[in-house]
XYZ file of N, CA, C and O in Angstrom:
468
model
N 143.472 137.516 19.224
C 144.884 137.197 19.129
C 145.198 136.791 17.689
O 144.369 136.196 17.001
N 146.407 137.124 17.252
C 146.814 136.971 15.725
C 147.691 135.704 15.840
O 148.559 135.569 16.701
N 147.393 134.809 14.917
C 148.492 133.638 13.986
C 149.721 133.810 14.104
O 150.213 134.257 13.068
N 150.338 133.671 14.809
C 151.976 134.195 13.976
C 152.453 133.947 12.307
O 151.984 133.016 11.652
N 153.311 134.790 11.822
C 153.098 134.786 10.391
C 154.049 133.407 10.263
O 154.364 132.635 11.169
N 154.346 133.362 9.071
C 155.259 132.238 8.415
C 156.083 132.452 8.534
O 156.485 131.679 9.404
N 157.362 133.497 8.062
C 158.247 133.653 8.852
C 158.877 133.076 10.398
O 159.930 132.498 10.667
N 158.006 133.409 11.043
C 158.266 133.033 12.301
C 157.938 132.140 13.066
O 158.148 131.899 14.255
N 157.202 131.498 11.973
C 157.033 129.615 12.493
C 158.906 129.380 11.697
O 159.865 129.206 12.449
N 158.997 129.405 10.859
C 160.363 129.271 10.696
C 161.324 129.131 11.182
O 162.051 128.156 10.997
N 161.599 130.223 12.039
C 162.387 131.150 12.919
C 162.691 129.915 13.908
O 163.728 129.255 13.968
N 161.719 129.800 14.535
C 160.866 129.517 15.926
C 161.618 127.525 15.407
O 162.567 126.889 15.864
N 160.628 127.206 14.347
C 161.226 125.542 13.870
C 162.925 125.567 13.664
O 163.551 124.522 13.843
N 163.517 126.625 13.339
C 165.323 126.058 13.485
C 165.825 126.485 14.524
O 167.022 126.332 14.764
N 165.106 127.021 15.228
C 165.950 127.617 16.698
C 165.751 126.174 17.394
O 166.723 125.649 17.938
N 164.263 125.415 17.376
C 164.330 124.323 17.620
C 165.325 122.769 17.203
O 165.940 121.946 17.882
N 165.095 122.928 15.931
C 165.936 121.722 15.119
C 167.635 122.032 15.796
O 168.414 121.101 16.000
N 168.066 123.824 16.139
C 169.673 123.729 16.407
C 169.797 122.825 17.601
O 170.523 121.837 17.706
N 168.555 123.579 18.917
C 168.671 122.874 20.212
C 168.769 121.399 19.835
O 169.843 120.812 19.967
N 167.489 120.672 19.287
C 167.672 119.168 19.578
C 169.243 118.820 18.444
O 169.938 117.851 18.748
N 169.637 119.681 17.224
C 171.114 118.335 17.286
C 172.279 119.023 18.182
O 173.367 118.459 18.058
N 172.257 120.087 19.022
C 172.946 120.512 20.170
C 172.847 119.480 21.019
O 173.788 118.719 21.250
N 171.372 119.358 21.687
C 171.657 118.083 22.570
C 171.548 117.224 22.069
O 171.286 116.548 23.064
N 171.506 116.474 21.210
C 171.845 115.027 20.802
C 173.788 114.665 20.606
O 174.494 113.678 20.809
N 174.053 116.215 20.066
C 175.702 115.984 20.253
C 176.443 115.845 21.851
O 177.516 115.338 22.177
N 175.332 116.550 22.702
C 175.993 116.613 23.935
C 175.926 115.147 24.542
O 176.781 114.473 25.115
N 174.609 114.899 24.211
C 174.895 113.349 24.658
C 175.307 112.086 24.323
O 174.921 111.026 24.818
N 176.142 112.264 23.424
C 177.195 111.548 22.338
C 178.722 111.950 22.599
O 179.516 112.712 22.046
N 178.777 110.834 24.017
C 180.217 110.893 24.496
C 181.385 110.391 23.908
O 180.698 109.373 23.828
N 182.609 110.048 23.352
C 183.686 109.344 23.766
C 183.345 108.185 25.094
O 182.752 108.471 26.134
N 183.803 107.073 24.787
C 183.496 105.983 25.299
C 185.250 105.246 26.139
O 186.184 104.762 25.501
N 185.195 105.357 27.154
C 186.800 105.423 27.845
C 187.135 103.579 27.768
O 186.734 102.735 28.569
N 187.756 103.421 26.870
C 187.963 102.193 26.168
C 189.018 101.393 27.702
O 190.182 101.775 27.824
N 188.613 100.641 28.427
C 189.187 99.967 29.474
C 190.466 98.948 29.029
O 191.672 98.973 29.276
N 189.439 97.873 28.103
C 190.622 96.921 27.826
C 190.272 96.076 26.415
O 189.378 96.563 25.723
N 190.783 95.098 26.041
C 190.303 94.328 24.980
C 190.173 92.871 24.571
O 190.941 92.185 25.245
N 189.642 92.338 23.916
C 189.975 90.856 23.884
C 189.948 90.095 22.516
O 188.914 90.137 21.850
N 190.889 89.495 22.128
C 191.027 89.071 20.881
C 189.998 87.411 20.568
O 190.299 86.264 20.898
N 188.535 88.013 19.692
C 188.311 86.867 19.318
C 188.817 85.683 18.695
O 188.797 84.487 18.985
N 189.262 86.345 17.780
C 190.642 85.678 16.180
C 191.187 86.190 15.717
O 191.098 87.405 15.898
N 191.852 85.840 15.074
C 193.054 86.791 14.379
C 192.579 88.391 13.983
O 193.277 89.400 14.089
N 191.353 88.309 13.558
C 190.783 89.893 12.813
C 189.879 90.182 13.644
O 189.813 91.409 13.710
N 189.114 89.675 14.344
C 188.431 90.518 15.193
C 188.526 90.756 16.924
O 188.775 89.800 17.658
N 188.318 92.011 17.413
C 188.644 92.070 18.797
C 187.315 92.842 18.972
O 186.760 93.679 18.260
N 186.932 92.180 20.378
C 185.971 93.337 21.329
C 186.676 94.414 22.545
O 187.386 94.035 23.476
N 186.339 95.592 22.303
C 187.212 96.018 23.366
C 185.467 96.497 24.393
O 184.295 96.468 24.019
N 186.143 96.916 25.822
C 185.734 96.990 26.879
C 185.574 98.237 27.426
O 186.670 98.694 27.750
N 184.463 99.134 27.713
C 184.437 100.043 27.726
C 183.104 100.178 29.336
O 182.210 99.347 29.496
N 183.257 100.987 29.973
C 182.114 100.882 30.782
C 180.930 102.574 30.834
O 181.398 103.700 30.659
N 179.746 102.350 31.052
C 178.653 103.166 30.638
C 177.744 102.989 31.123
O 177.506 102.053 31.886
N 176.713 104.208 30.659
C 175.116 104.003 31.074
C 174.824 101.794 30.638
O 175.594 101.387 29.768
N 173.894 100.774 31.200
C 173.662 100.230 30.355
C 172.582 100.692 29.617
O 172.393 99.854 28.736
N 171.865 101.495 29.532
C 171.125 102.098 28.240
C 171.978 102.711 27.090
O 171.343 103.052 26.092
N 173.422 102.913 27.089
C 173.966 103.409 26.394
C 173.658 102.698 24.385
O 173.666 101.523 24.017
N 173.487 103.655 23.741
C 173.700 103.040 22.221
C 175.197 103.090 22.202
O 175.537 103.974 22.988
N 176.660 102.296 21.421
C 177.335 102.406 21.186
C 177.140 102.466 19.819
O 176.184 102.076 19.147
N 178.736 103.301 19.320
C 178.741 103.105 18.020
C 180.570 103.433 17.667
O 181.325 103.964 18.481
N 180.899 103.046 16.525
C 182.453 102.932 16.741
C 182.420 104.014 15.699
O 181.606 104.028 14.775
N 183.504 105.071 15.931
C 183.363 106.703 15.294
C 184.687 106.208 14.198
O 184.999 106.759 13.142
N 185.264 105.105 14.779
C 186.648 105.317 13.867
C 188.081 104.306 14.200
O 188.809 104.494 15.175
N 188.305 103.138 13.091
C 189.250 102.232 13.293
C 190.602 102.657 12.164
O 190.591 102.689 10.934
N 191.442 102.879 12.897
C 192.829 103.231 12.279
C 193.803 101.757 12.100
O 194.128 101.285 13.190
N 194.158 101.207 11.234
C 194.996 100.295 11.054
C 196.275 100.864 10.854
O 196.166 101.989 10.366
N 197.259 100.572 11.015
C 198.696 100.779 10.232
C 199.518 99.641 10.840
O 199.216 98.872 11.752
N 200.422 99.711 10.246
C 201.576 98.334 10.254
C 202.044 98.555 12.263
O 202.534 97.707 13.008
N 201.798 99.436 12.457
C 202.772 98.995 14.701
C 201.645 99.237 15.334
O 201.701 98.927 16.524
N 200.258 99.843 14.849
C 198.797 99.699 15.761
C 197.802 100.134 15.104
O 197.914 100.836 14.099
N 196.310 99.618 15.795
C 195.321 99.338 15.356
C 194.859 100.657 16.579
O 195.096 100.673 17.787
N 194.135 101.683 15.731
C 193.371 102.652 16.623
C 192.214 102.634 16.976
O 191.639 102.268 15.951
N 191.265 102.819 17.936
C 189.913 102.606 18.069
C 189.185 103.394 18.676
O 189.074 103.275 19.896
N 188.671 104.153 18.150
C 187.502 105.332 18.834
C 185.801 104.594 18.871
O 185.175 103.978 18.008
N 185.486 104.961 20.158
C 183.795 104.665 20.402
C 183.204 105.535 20.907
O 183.760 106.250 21.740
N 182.378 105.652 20.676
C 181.151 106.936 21.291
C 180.027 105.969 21.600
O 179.666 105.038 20.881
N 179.464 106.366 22.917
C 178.231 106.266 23.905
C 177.512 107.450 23.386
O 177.906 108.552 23.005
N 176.334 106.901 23.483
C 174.919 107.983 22.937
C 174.070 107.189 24.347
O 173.586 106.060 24.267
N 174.020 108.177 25.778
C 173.329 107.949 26.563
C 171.763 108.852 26.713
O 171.954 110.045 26.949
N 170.420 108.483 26.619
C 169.641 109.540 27.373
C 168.628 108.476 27.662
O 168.183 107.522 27.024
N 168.380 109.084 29.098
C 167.506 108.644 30.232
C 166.083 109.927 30.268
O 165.766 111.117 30.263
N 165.781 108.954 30.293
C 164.201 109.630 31.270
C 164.363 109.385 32.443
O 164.623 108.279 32.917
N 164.211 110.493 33.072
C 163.948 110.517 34.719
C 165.307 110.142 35.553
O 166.426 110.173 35.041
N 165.069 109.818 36.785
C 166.443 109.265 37.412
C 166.644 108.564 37.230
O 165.887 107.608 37.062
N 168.342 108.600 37.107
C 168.666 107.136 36.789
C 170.227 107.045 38.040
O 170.644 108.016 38.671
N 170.645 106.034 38.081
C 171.938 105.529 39.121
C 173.560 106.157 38.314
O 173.718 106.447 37.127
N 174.430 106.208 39.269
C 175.722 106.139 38.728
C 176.258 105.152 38.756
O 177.413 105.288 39.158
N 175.927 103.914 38.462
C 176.358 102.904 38.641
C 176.712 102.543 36.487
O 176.174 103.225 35.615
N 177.616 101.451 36.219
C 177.893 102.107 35.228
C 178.045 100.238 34.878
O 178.257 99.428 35.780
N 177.895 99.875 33.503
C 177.819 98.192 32.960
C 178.626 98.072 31.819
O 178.210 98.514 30.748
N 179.706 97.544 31.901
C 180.154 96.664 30.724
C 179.964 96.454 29.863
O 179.337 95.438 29.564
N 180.471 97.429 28.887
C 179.869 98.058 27.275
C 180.738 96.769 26.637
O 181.815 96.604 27.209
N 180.546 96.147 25.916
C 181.553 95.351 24.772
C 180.948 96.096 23.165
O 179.904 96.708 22.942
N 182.030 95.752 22.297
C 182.008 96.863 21.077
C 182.782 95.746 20.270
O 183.779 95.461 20.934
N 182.736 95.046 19.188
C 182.792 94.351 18.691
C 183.728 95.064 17.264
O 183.228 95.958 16.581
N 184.851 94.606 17.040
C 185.825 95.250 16.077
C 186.479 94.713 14.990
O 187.616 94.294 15.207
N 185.874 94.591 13.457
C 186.529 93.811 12.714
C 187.734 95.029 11.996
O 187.660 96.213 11.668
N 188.885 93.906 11.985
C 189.804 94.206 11.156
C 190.154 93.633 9.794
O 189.990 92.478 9.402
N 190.725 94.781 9.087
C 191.242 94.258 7.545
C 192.275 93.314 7.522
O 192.352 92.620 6.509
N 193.243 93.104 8.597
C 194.257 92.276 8.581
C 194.217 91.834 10.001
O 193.614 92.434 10.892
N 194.851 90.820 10.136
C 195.038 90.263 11.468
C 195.957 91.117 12.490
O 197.066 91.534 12.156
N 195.494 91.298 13.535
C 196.170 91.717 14.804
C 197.726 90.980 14.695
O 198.572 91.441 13.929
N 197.838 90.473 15.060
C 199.339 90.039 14.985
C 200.127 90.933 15.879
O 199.425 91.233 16.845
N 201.172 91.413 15.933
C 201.778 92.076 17.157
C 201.789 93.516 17.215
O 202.704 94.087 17.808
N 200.715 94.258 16.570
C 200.344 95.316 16.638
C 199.633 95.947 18.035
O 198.765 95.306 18.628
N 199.964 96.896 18.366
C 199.458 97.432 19.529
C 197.922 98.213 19.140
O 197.529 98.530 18.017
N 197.383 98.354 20.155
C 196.011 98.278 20.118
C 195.668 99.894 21.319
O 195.541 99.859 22.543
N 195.618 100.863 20.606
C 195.350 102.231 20.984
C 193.879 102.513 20.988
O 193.033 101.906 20.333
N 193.650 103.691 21.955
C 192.517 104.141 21.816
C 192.575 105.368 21.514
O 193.366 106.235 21.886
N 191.226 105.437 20.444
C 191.446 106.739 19.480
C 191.301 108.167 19.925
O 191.907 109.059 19.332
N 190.278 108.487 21.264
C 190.038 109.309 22.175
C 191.182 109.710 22.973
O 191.176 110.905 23.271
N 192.343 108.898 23.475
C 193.276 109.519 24.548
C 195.004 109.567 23.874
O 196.020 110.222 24.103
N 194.482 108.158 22.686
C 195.763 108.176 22.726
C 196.712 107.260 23.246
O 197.690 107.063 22.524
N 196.665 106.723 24.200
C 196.745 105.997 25.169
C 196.481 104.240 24.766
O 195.494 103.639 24.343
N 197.938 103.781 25.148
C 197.129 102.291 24.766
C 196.286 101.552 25.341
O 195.708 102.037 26.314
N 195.916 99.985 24.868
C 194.708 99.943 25.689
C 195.172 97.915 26.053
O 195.478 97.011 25.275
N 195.022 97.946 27.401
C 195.829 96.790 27.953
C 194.973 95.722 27.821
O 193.847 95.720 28.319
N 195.567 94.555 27.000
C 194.689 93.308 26.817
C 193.981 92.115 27.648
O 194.480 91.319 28.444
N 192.937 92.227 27.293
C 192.842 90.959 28.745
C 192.793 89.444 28.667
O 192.270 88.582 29.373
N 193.655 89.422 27.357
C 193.816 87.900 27.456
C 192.912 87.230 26.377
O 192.881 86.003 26.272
């Protein structure tokens, strides 16, 4: 039996490298932002629910003078089975200026996002 040449270890290594950042993008959701809560004036955690193995990470905070935008992405992967049962992501959000009576959107829907006090 022959070596395969160099070439086609090549070939063979980016057909691989496309699959794994294919699935690493697939499992790098939008995170469905529930609600929020104002620590202090500049920072808020908002509320999101998920794998609890989930990594969070915040993709993107929009300020402007009538609302504060907020996109999060979940990066879930499991080995083996796992439940649909789903845990109380908190995501921790500093701002450049204080909240103040700015509305508080989420960056995924669009949609505002109702405070809990």
């Amino acid at each position: 039996m022959t070596k395969p040449g160099p070439r086609r270890r090549w070939v063979v290594l980016g057909i691989a490298v496309v699959l794994a950042l294919a699935a690493i993008r697939l499992l790098d959701q939008p995170l469905a932002l529930e609600s929020y809560r104002v620590l202090d004036p500049q920072t808020l955690v908002v509320i999101g629910y998920g794998s609890p193995r989930a990594w969070t990470h915040i993709t993107g905070v929009t300020e402007t003078d009538q609302t504060v935008t907020i996109a999060v992405n979940a990066f879930t992967f499991e080995l083996g089975p796992g439940t649909s049962s789903a845990a109380r992501l908190y995501v921790p959000i500093y701002l450049s200026e204080a909240l103040g009576s700015r509305a508080v959107m989420d960056g995924t829907t669009g949609q505002p996002i109702p405070g809990s006090g």
